[in-house]
Short mmCIF file of C-alpha atoms in Angstrom, two decimals:
data_model
loop_
_atom_site.label_atom_id
_atom_site.label_comp_id
_atom_site.label_asym_id
_atom_site.label_seq_id
_atom_site.Cartn_x
_atom_site.Cartn_y
_atom_site.Cartn_z
CA UNK A 1 -42.99 -30.20 57.71
CA UNK A 2 -41.51 -31.44 61.14
CA UNK A 3 -43.28 -30.84 64.40
CA UNK A 4 -41.96 -28.12 66.64
CA UNK A 5 -40.76 -30.73 68.98
CA UNK A 6 -38.57 -32.48 66.33
CA UNK A 7 -34.80 -31.91 66.08
CA UNK A 8 -34.86 -31.37 62.34
CA UNK A 9 -34.28 -27.95 60.64
CA UNK A 10 -37.54 -26.14 59.80
CA UNK A 11 -35.83 -23.63 57.46
CA UNK A 12 -33.51 -22.88 54.67
CA UNK A 13 -30.92 -20.19 55.50
CA UNK A 14 -30.45 -17.63 53.08
CA UNK A 15 -28.16 -14.48 52.76
CA UNK A 16 -29.94 -11.40 53.96
CA UNK A 17 -30.77 -9.05 51.10
CA UNK A 18 -29.26 -6.11 53.04
CA UNK A 19 -25.86 -7.93 53.02
CA UNK A 20 -26.11 -8.41 49.24
CA UNK A 21 -26.69 -4.85 48.95
CA UNK A 22 -23.69 -3.79 50.99
CA UNK A 23 -21.46 -6.33 48.93
CA UNK A 24 -21.99 -4.33 45.66
CA UNK A 25 -19.88 -1.52 47.25
CA UNK A 26 -16.96 -3.79 48.25
CA UNK A 27 -14.31 -4.27 45.55
CA UNK A 28 -13.82 -7.92 46.77
CA UNK A 29 -17.57 -8.51 46.31
CA UNK A 30 -17.87 -9.75 50.06
CA UNK A 31 -17.49 -8.52 53.59
CA UNK A 32 -14.47 -9.70 55.68
CA UNK A 33 -14.96 -11.82 58.93
CA UNK A 34 -14.16 -8.91 61.17
CA UNK A 35 -16.79 -6.68 59.42
CA UNK A 36 -19.22 -9.39 59.79
CA UNK A 37 -18.37 -9.60 63.54
CA UNK A 38 -18.90 -5.90 63.87
CA UNK A 39 -22.28 -6.08 62.05
CA UNK A 40 -23.48 -8.82 64.17
CA UNK A 41 -22.35 -7.16 67.52
CA UNK A 42 -23.79 -3.95 66.68
CA UNK A 43 -27.24 -5.38 65.36
CA UNK A 44 -27.68 -7.68 68.24
CA UNK A 45 -26.67 -4.98 70.68
CA UNK A 46 -29.15 -2.41 69.48
CA UNK A 47 -31.90 -5.11 69.06
CA UNK A 48 -31.78 -5.90 72.79
CA UNK A 49 -31.44 -2.15 73.70
CA UNK A 50 -34.89 -1.96 71.92
CA UNK A 51 -36.27 -4.96 73.81
CA UNK A 52 -35.42 -3.45 77.21
CA UNK A 53 -36.57 0.02 75.99
CA UNK A 54 -39.98 -1.26 75.30
CA UNK A 55 -40.17 -2.77 78.83
CA UNK A 56 -39.33 0.42 80.68
CA UNK A 57 -42.58 2.48 80.06
CA UNK A 58 -44.42 0.23 82.59
CA UNK A 59 -42.23 1.46 85.53
CA UNK A 60 -42.12 5.11 84.30
CA UNK A 61 -45.89 5.52 84.28
CA UNK A 62 -46.83 3.60 87.44
CA UNK A 63 -46.75 6.86 89.21
CA UNK A 64 -49.01 8.53 86.69
CA UNK A 65 -51.53 5.64 86.73
CA UNK A 66 -51.66 5.08 90.51
CA UNK A 67 -53.92 6.83 93.15
CA UNK A 68 -51.04 8.74 94.84
CA UNK A 69 -50.42 10.83 91.83
CA UNK A 70 -51.51 14.60 91.69
CA UNK A 71 -52.70 14.02 88.22
CA UNK A 72 -55.65 11.97 89.33
CA UNK A 73 -54.56 8.51 88.16
CA UNK A 74 -56.17 6.18 85.57
CA UNK A 75 -58.79 3.78 86.30
CA UNK A 76 -58.70 0.84 87.31
CA UNK A 77 -55.33 1.86 88.90
CA UNK A 78 -56.44 4.87 90.72
CA UNK A 79 -57.95 2.98 93.59
CA UNK A 80 -56.60 1.86 97.06
CA UNK A 81 -55.56 -1.52 95.19
CA UNK A 82 -53.77 0.38 92.44
CA UNK A 83 -50.22 -0.77 93.21
CA UNK A 84 -51.43 -4.37 93.56
CA UNK A 85 -52.99 -4.19 90.18
CA UNK A 86 -49.89 -2.87 88.61
CA UNK A 87 -48.07 -5.61 90.21
CA UNK A 88 -50.48 -8.15 88.68
CA UNK A 89 -49.91 -6.52 85.28
CA UNK A 90 -46.09 -7.19 85.80
CA UNK A 91 -46.70 -10.60 86.99
CA UNK A 92 -48.69 -11.50 83.86
CA UNK A 93 -45.98 -10.03 81.52
CA UNK A 94 -43.12 -11.81 83.28
CA UNK A 95 -44.85 -15.03 83.73
CA UNK A 96 -45.62 -15.37 80.06
CA UNK A 97 -42.14 -14.09 79.24
CA UNK A 98 -40.69 -16.84 81.39
CA UNK A 99 -42.79 -19.54 79.88
CA UNK A 100 -42.18 -18.16 76.56
CA UNK A 101 -38.51 -18.20 76.98
CA UNK A 102 -38.43 -21.99 77.16
CA UNK A 103 -40.53 -22.42 74.13
CA UNK A 104 -38.53 -19.76 72.07
CA UNK A 105 -35.25 -21.39 72.99
CA UNK A 106 -36.53 -24.69 71.82
CA UNK A 107 -37.62 -23.24 68.48
CA UNK A 108 -34.55 -20.96 68.23
CA UNK A 109 -32.43 -23.94 67.64
CA UNK A 110 -34.77 -25.17 64.63
CA UNK A 111 -35.94 -21.91 63.05
CA UNK A 112 -34.37 -19.18 61.04
CA UNK A 113 -33.22 -16.92 63.87
CA UNK A 114 -33.23 -13.87 61.67
CA UNK A 115 -36.93 -14.09 60.86
CA UNK A 116 -37.83 -15.43 64.38
CA UNK A 117 -36.09 -12.37 66.01
CA UNK A 118 -37.79 -9.98 63.65
CA UNK A 119 -41.16 -11.44 64.59
CA UNK A 120 -40.33 -10.92 68.13
CA UNK A 121 -39.37 -7.25 67.68
CA UNK A 122 -42.34 -6.24 65.56
CA UNK A 123 -44.73 -8.11 67.89
CA UNK A 124 -43.18 -6.37 70.96
CA UNK A 125 -43.67 -3.12 69.15
CA UNK A 126 -47.27 -3.78 68.42
CA UNK A 127 -48.42 -4.76 71.72
CA UNK A 128 -46.44 -2.05 73.47
CA UNK A 129 -48.07 0.53 71.50
CA UNK A 130 -51.47 -1.16 72.06
CA UNK A 131 -50.94 -0.58 75.86
CA UNK A 132 -50.58 3.16 75.25
CA UNK A 133 -53.55 3.21 72.88
CA UNK A 134 -55.67 2.82 75.86
CA UNK A 135 -54.86 6.52 76.68
CA UNK A 136 -56.36 7.83 73.41
CA UNK A 137 -59.20 5.39 73.30
CA UNK A 138 -60.06 5.98 76.95
CA UNK A 139 -59.87 2.23 77.84
CA UNK A 140 -60.11 1.39 81.46
CA UNK A 141 -60.73 -2.33 81.56
CA UNK A 142 -58.10 -4.13 83.69
CA UNK A 143 -58.48 -7.12 81.23
CA UNK A 144 -57.63 -5.01 78.36
CA UNK A 145 -54.13 -4.08 79.92
CA UNK A 146 -53.69 -7.66 81.13
CA UNK A 147 -54.23 -9.13 77.80
CA UNK A 148 -51.95 -6.65 75.93
CA UNK A 149 -49.11 -7.47 78.55
CA UNK A 150 -49.52 -11.14 78.16
CA UNK A 151 -48.95 -10.99 74.53
CA UNK A 152 -46.27 -8.47 74.82
CA UNK A 153 -44.50 -10.85 77.24
CA UNK A 154 -44.91 -13.69 74.69
CA UNK A 155 -43.08 -11.58 71.79
CA UNK A 156 -40.44 -10.28 74.25
CA UNK A 157 -39.52 -13.96 75.13
CA UNK A 158 -38.20 -14.44 71.54
CA UNK A 159 -35.46 -11.96 71.68
CA UNK A 160 -32.88 -13.22 74.30
CA UNK A 161 -32.37 -16.92 72.93
CA UNK A 162 -32.06 -15.43 69.46
CA UNK A 163 -29.57 -12.81 69.91
CA UNK A 164 -27.27 -14.89 72.23
CA UNK A 165 -27.31 -17.80 69.60
CA UNK A 166 -26.53 -15.42 66.70
CA UNK A 167 -23.68 -13.77 68.71
CA UNK A 168 -22.35 -17.19 69.68
CA UNK A 169 -21.79 -18.11 66.07
CA UNK A 170 -19.29 -15.28 65.51
CA UNK A 171 -17.00 -14.85 68.62
CA UNK A 172 -14.40 -17.23 70.22
CA UNK A 173 -13.99 -18.08 73.71
CA UNK A 174 -10.63 -16.35 74.53
CA UNK A 175 -12.33 -13.09 75.42
CA UNK A 176 -15.86 -14.17 75.76
CA UNK A 177 -16.31 -12.70 79.23
CA UNK A 178 -14.91 -9.38 78.27
CA UNK A 179 -16.75 -9.35 74.91
CA UNK A 180 -20.05 -10.34 76.35
CA UNK A 181 -19.51 -8.17 79.24
CA UNK A 182 -19.41 -5.10 76.95
CA UNK A 183 -22.22 -6.60 74.85
CA UNK A 184 -24.52 -7.07 77.92
CA UNK A 185 -24.48 -3.26 78.50
CA UNK A 186 -27.42 -3.48 76.01
CA UNK A 187 -29.61 -4.31 79.07
CA UNK A 188 -28.72 -1.14 81.08
CA UNK A 189 -28.63 0.96 78.05
CA UNK A 190 -31.95 -0.31 77.00
CA UNK A 191 -33.32 0.61 80.49
CA UNK A 192 -31.77 3.97 80.25
CA UNK A 193 -33.08 4.63 76.72
CA UNK A 194 -36.44 3.62 77.67
CA UNK A 195 -36.47 5.68 80.88
CA UNK A 196 -35.40 8.70 79.20
CA UNK A 197 -37.66 8.36 76.17
CA UNK A 198 -40.75 7.41 78.27
CA UNK A 199 -40.17 10.13 80.93
CA UNK A 200 -39.47 12.87 78.06
CA UNK A 201 -42.90 11.82 76.33
CA UNK A 202 -44.73 11.50 79.61
CA UNK A 203 -45.51 15.33 79.59
CA UNK A 204 -47.60 14.86 76.48
CA UNK A 205 -49.70 12.05 77.93
CA UNK A 206 -48.69 8.51 79.41
CA UNK A 207 -49.78 6.87 76.10
CA UNK A 208 -46.80 8.51 74.35
CA UNK A 209 -44.42 6.84 76.72
CA UNK A 210 -45.38 3.42 75.19
CA UNK A 211 -45.65 4.70 71.41
CA UNK A 212 -42.11 5.92 71.38
CA UNK A 213 -40.31 2.81 72.33
CA UNK A 214 -42.73 0.75 70.25
CA UNK A 215 -41.77 2.61 67.10
CA UNK A 216 -38.05 2.20 67.83
CA UNK A 217 -38.29 -1.52 68.17
CA UNK A 218 -40.36 -2.08 65.19
CA UNK A 219 -38.14 0.23 62.98
CA UNK A 220 -35.01 -1.90 64.29
CA UNK A 221 -36.80 -5.18 63.84
CA UNK A 222 -36.76 -4.30 60.07
CA UNK A 223 -33.22 -3.49 59.99
CA UNK A 224 -32.36 -6.83 61.64
CA UNK A 225 -34.37 -8.67 58.99
CA UNK A 226 -32.52 -7.06 56.19
CA UNK A 227 -28.91 -7.08 57.49
CA UNK A 228 -28.48 -9.65 60.32
CA UNK A 229 -26.11 -12.63 59.20
CA UNK A 230 -27.04 -15.61 61.38
CA UNK A 231 -23.74 -17.48 61.02
CA UNK A 232 -20.58 -17.68 58.86
CA UNK A 233 -21.82 -20.53 56.55
CA UNK A 234 -24.90 -18.64 55.66
CA UNK A 235 -22.92 -15.60 54.18
CA UNK A 236 -19.99 -17.58 53.02
CA UNK A 237 -17.48 -15.85 55.45
CA UNK A 238 -14.16 -16.64 55.87
CA UNK A 239 -11.76 -16.80 58.91
CA UNK A 240 -8.08 -17.10 58.67
CA UNK A 241 -8.22 -17.32 54.97
CA UNK A 242 -10.33 -20.57 55.10
CA UNK A 243 -13.68 -20.63 53.75
CA UNK A 244 -16.38 -22.04 56.29
CA UNK A 245 -18.15 -25.13 54.88
CA UNK A 246 -21.40 -23.69 53.38
CA UNK A 247 -23.13 -27.00 54.03
CA UNK A 248 -22.91 -26.43 57.92
CA UNK A 249 -25.79 -24.82 59.43
CA UNK A 250 -26.97 -23.02 62.76
CA UNK A 251 -24.86 -24.14 65.64
CA UNK A 252 -22.22 -26.15 63.74
CA UNK A 253 -19.72 -23.44 63.99
CA UNK A 254 -20.32 -22.74 67.62
CA UNK A 255 -17.97 -25.43 68.90
CA UNK A 256 -14.98 -24.11 66.98
CA UNK A 257 -15.88 -20.48 67.68
CA UNK A 258 -16.55 -20.76 71.33
CA UNK A 259 -14.15 -23.40 72.30
CA UNK A 260 -11.30 -22.25 70.14
CA UNK A 261 -10.59 -25.70 68.65
CA UNK A 262 -10.06 -26.43 65.15
CA UNK A 263 -13.11 -27.12 62.86
CA UNK A 264 -13.96 -30.76 63.12
CA UNK A 265 -16.29 -32.98 61.00
CA UNK A 266 -19.14 -35.23 61.89
CA UNK A 267 -21.34 -32.95 64.00
CA UNK A 268 -24.49 -34.21 65.25
CA UNK A 269 -26.77 -31.78 63.72
CA UNK A 270 -29.72 -32.56 65.62
CA UNK A 271 -30.79 -29.92 68.35
CA UNK A 272 -30.39 -31.14 71.90
CA UNK A 273 -33.60 -31.97 73.90
CA UNK A 274 -34.90 -29.89 76.74
CA UNK A 275 -34.28 -32.32 79.50
CA UNK A 276 -30.81 -33.24 78.13
CA UNK A 277 -29.88 -29.35 78.24
CA UNK A 278 -30.88 -29.45 81.96
CA UNK A 279 -28.47 -32.25 82.63
CA UNK A 280 -25.44 -30.24 81.13
CA UNK A 281 -23.06 -29.66 84.19
CA UNK A 282 -23.59 -26.26 85.66
CA UNK A 283 -26.82 -25.42 84.06
CA UNK A 284 -29.13 -26.04 87.04
CA UNK A 285 -27.17 -24.19 89.73
CA UNK A 286 -26.65 -21.31 87.49
CA UNK A 287 -30.33 -21.19 86.48
CA UNK A 288 -31.59 -21.27 90.03
CA UNK A 289 -28.93 -18.73 90.92
CA UNK A 290 -30.35 -16.52 88.26
CA UNK A 291 -33.91 -16.84 89.69
CA UNK A 292 -32.97 -14.99 92.73
CA UNK A 293 -30.60 -12.44 91.04
CA UNK A 294 -33.07 -11.57 88.45
CA UNK A 295 -35.86 -11.21 91.16
CA UNK A 296 -33.65 -8.48 92.64
CA UNK A 297 -32.76 -6.72 89.31
CA UNK A 298 -36.31 -6.78 87.88
CA UNK A 299 -37.73 -5.47 91.11
CA UNK A 300 -35.51 -2.45 90.52
CA UNK A 301 -36.44 -2.23 86.91
CA UNK A 302 -40.27 -2.11 87.51
CA UNK A 303 -40.24 -0.22 90.80
CA UNK A 304 -37.24 1.88 91.15
CA UNK A 305 -38.86 5.22 89.55
CA UNK A 306 -41.96 4.66 91.84
CA UNK A 307 -39.81 4.15 94.86
CA UNK A 308 -37.87 7.37 94.26
CA UNK A 309 -40.90 9.56 93.64
CA UNK A 310 -42.67 8.28 96.70
CA UNK A 311 -39.66 8.59 99.27
CA UNK A 312 -38.30 11.88 100.25
CA UNK A 313 -34.70 12.73 99.16
CA UNK A 314 -33.02 15.63 100.84
CA UNK A 315 -36.38 16.56 102.43
CA UNK A 316 -38.30 16.81 99.30
CA UNK A 317 -40.19 14.72 96.74
CA UNK A 318 -39.17 14.51 93.26
CA UNK A 319 -41.43 14.62 90.22
CA UNK A 320 -42.14 11.53 88.29
CA UNK A 321 -40.12 12.68 85.33
CA UNK A 322 -37.17 13.53 87.48
CA UNK A 323 -37.49 10.36 89.37
CA UNK A 324 -37.59 8.34 86.01
CA UNK A 325 -34.41 10.16 84.79
CA UNK A 326 -32.61 9.64 88.08
CA UNK A 327 -33.43 5.94 88.11
CA UNK A 328 -31.27 5.46 85.11
CA UNK A 329 -28.05 5.86 87.33
CA UNK A 330 -28.97 2.25 88.60
CA UNK A 331 -28.51 1.14 84.99
CA UNK A 332 -25.37 2.98 84.43
CA UNK A 333 -23.99 1.20 87.28
CA UNK A 334 -25.30 -2.06 85.82
CA UNK A 335 -23.19 -1.10 82.50
CA UNK A 336 -20.02 -0.78 84.63
CA UNK A 337 -20.89 -3.91 86.70
CA UNK A 338 -21.31 -6.03 83.38
CA UNK A 339 -18.03 -5.09 81.96
CA UNK A 340 -16.22 -5.55 85.21
CA UNK A 341 -17.78 -9.03 86.01
CA UNK A 342 -16.99 -10.04 82.44
CA UNK A 343 -13.30 -8.84 82.60
CA UNK A 344 -12.78 -10.26 86.12
CA UNK A 345 -14.31 -13.54 85.14
CA UNK A 346 -11.85 -13.80 82.19
CA UNK A 347 -8.76 -12.99 84.31
CA UNK A 348 -9.79 -15.46 87.02
CA UNK A 349 -11.23 -17.93 84.68
CA UNK A 350 -13.92 -18.20 87.36
CA UNK A 351 -17.56 -17.46 86.40
CA UNK A 352 -19.04 -18.69 89.65
CA UNK A 353 -16.45 -16.96 91.79
CA UNK A 354 -17.07 -13.65 90.09
CA UNK A 355 -20.70 -13.90 90.08
CA UNK A 356 -20.80 -14.90 93.79
CA UNK A 357 -18.45 -12.01 94.70
CA UNK A 358 -20.80 -9.46 93.06
CA UNK A 359 -23.89 -10.78 94.56
CA UNK A 360 -22.66 -11.00 98.15
CA UNK A 361 -21.37 -7.25 97.77
CA UNK A 362 -24.94 -6.35 96.54
CA UNK A 363 -26.34 -7.12 100.05
CA UNK A 364 -24.51 -4.37 101.78
CA UNK A 365 -25.06 -1.93 98.84
CA UNK A 366 -28.83 -2.58 99.07
CA UNK A 367 -28.78 -2.06 102.86
CA UNK A 368 -26.92 1.31 102.57
CA UNK A 369 -29.23 2.61 99.81
CA UNK A 370 -32.31 1.92 101.87
CA UNK A 371 -30.87 3.46 105.00
CA UNK A 372 -28.74 6.44 103.81
CA UNK A 373 -30.32 7.13 100.23
CA UNK A 374 -32.83 9.59 101.79
CA UNK A 375 -30.21 11.99 103.19
CA UNK A 376 -29.42 13.86 100.01
CA UNK A 377 -29.55 13.70 96.23
CA UNK A 378 -25.82 13.15 96.02
CA UNK A 379 -25.71 10.22 98.40
CA UNK A 380 -28.67 8.68 96.64
CA UNK A 381 -26.89 8.96 93.38
CA UNK A 382 -23.71 7.27 94.66
CA UNK A 383 -25.51 4.41 96.51
CA UNK A 384 -28.04 3.87 93.48
CA UNK A 385 -24.95 3.58 91.05
CA UNK A 386 -23.14 1.12 93.46
CA UNK A 387 -26.24 -0.92 93.89
CA UNK A 388 -26.53 -1.16 90.06
CA UNK A 389 -22.87 -2.39 89.59
CA UNK A 390 -23.38 -5.27 92.11
CA UNK A 391 -26.83 -6.24 91.22
CA UNK A 392 -26.56 -6.14 87.44
CA UNK A 393 -23.01 -7.35 87.12
CA UNK A 394 -23.70 -11.01 87.88
CA UNK A 395 -27.00 -10.86 85.95
CA UNK A 396 -25.19 -9.68 83.08
CA UNK A 397 -22.48 -12.47 83.42
CA UNK A 398 -24.69 -15.40 84.03
CA UNK A 399 -27.09 -14.49 81.00
CA UNK A 400 -24.33 -14.07 78.63
CA UNK A 401 -20.76 -15.64 79.02
CA UNK A 402 -21.98 -18.45 81.47
CA UNK A 403 -24.91 -19.32 78.98
CA UNK A 404 -22.48 -19.47 76.15
CA UNK A 405 -19.99 -21.52 78.12
CA UNK A 406 -22.60 -24.17 79.16
CA UNK A 407 -24.28 -24.18 75.76
CA UNK A 408 -21.07 -25.38 74.20
CA UNK A 409 -20.00 -27.66 77.02
CA UNK A 410 -17.74 -30.64 76.19
CA UNK A 411 -20.19 -33.08 77.44
CA UNK A 412 -22.32 -32.38 74.40
CA UNK A 413 -19.72 -34.25 72.47
CA UNK A 414 -19.99 -32.35 69.22
CA UNK A 415 -23.74 -31.51 69.47
CA UNK A 416 -23.35 -27.97 69.26
CA UNK A 417 -26.93 -27.02 68.53
CA UNK A 418 -27.75 -26.30 72.23
CA UNK A 419 -27.04 -22.78 72.70
CA UNK A 420 -30.42 -21.31 72.35
CA UNK A 421 -31.97 -23.95 74.43
CA UNK A 422 -29.35 -23.64 77.27
CA UNK A 423 -29.73 -19.76 77.10
CA UNK A 424 -33.50 -20.10 77.38
CA UNK A 425 -33.37 -22.57 80.41
CA UNK A 426 -31.01 -20.16 82.27
CA UNK A 427 -32.79 -16.95 81.54
CA UNK A 428 -36.25 -18.64 81.48
CA UNK A 429 -35.51 -19.82 85.13
CA UNK A 430 -34.53 -16.54 86.09
CA UNK A 431 -37.42 -14.84 84.61
CA UNK A 432 -39.56 -16.78 86.98
CA UNK A 433 -37.82 -14.94 89.73
CA UNK A 434 -38.26 -11.78 87.78
CA UNK A 435 -41.94 -12.37 87.71
CA UNK A 436 -42.15 -12.92 91.41
CA UNK A 437 -39.95 -10.01 92.58
CA UNK A 438 -42.20 -7.18 91.16
CA UNK A 439 -45.52 -8.66 92.13
CA UNK A 440 -44.36 -9.32 95.69
CA UNK A 441 -43.10 -5.70 95.85
CA UNK A 442 -46.67 -4.31 94.73
CA UNK A 443 -47.96 -6.07 97.99
CA UNK A 444 -45.20 -5.67 100.38
CA UNK A 445 -44.53 -1.84 99.48
CA UNK A 446 -48.04 -0.91 100.60
CA UNK A 447 -46.95 -2.07 104.01
CA UNK A 448 -43.24 -1.25 104.27
CA UNK A 449 -40.43 -0.53 101.87
CA UNK A 450 -37.99 -1.87 104.57
CA UNK A 451 -39.59 -5.17 104.02
CA UNK A 452 -39.06 -5.00 100.38
CA UNK A 453 -35.35 -4.42 100.74
CA UNK A 454 -35.10 -7.26 103.35
CA UNK A 455 -36.68 -9.49 100.74
CA UNK A 456 -34.03 -8.45 98.13
CA UNK A 457 -31.16 -8.81 100.35
CA UNK A 458 -32.44 -12.23 101.36
CA UNK A 459 -32.85 -13.18 97.73
CA UNK A 460 -29.24 -12.04 96.90
CA UNK A 461 -27.92 -14.11 99.80
CA UNK A 462 -29.75 -17.24 98.67
CA UNK A 463 -28.35 -16.59 95.07
CA UNK A 464 -24.98 -16.53 96.16
CA UNK A 465 -25.27 -19.67 98.37
CA UNK A 466 -26.35 -21.61 95.19
CA UNK A 467 -23.00 -21.25 93.60
CA UNK A 468 -21.07 -22.45 96.58
CA UNK A 469 -20.31 -25.98 95.16
CA UNK A 470 -19.19 -24.46 91.83
CA UNK A 471 -17.03 -22.05 93.61
CA UNK A 472 -15.29 -24.88 95.42
CA UNK A 473 -14.72 -26.57 92.11
CA UNK A 474 -13.28 -23.51 90.49
CA UNK A 475 -11.03 -22.85 93.38
CA UNK A 476 -9.82 -26.51 93.21
CA UNK A 477 -9.14 -26.27 89.51
CA UNK A 478 -7.22 -22.97 89.99
CA UNK A 479 -5.06 -24.61 92.58
CA UNK A 480 -4.22 -27.82 90.89
CA UNK A 481 -4.87 -26.91 87.34
CA UNK A 482 -2.46 -23.91 86.43
CA UNK A 483 0.47 -25.99 85.52
CA UNK A 484 -1.47 -27.80 82.97
CA UNK A 485 -3.53 -25.01 81.50
CA UNK A 486 -2.82 -25.72 77.96
CA UNK A 487 -4.33 -29.20 78.26
CA UNK A 488 -7.07 -28.24 80.61
CA UNK A 489 -9.78 -28.73 78.14
CA UNK A 490 -8.94 -32.21 77.12
CA UNK A 491 -7.48 -33.79 80.33
CA UNK A 492 -9.50 -36.46 82.06
CA UNK A 493 -8.52 -35.46 85.63
CA UNK A 494 -11.13 -33.22 87.25
CA UNK A 495 -8.51 -31.33 89.13
CA UNK A 496 -6.87 -30.26 85.90
CA UNK A 497 -9.75 -29.38 83.71
CA UNK A 498 -10.87 -25.88 82.89
CA UNK A 499 -13.15 -24.59 85.53
CA UNK A 500 -16.21 -24.51 83.27
CA UNK A 501 -15.73 -28.17 82.39
CA UNK A 502 -15.72 -29.28 85.91
CA UNK A 503 -18.68 -27.26 87.43
CA UNK A 504 -20.45 -30.46 88.71
#
């Protein structure tokens, strides 16, 4: 058995038994390529909805656990340092999630993604449920909650590199931004699902708010194991009437499917190293950009329901359940933003330009939400939705289409087995920011919510600045490369290459 740091395969791919069952009902004895694509899109989509739904209960129950709630709170979070302790719980989860992302991405290019993803989903379900068990078992130890969140973060980190890598094996580059923009709606829909589920169950006791999402992700984990096809060779899928070489393994089809070129031979089947992935042009600036973008997004993910319930809107305070439901409008805006960012980036052929445009527009959106969001419920809804569009739009674009572009960059020279690693580097770096934002908010909000919003606007501004060099490069490619678009991917002139190939 190879060590986890080796570049050799540690598994044998097999056709899922659920696929074999479905084929019994097909006259031809096999599913078409488009049917496989639909299956992969749907399964990875609902899988990540479940991952995000399992994260959302923490933000929904903050008001119930903290000292300011009329229900009396829950020790140890019912004291004057309750919000700080809740921030530390968030920090523990997101810190382990960030570190685990790098490890999971490295393993994802070496293990059976279907089994690996299933382990992540069932493990997430287990430890999400164990957090809620404290309600019935009357646990009040801070270290119990801390330990459960640490383990939940570890299993959560498995999900993202796996779903992006699987999706990457089945869809080509031509409409990647649009397809992944639609697909990235799972983040916001997961937040919405988790919010509605946790808020609806909160009336029966806060433990139920965790148990509901836990059962959902556990069930879907089993569905993924029985039905998810990792890549075309595993299931003998055909494209354009040509059977894919069944001897090829994970990642070998990525170059063909993402770059739209004909299938070539002689791929290097060794997975790319961690440091080599960092050196791929564009990975570092997008990774650090996501650090600040995700800091903003996850601050809203973990604190928006609490903020809404603790700030007067239209002259009154909303209940915790109503605040949780209202906060879903931020994620509805995120769905629109993700699709819009993907579509615009496809039309412009400019990922950095689109991401930076959304990021800079997020700054006035956040300012207006803080200043005018309290006037009335209608104004709050409009400004919350708008903030969601511009905050989550670039977040969705960078973690999907951009990661896919860079994971199949031409500098890899045929070594296509880098997608999970690159995805983990970009999202893992972003997750460090995601860990910092909520914990800072836990401390700063006790002093001033104005200071929290200034922090978020500053982070957004820095995020946009980090893309400046890439924007200049993309603009240069647009100005000088349009006449030779058909040869953009192969020409050696920096001015005439496709933008994603000349990021640095």
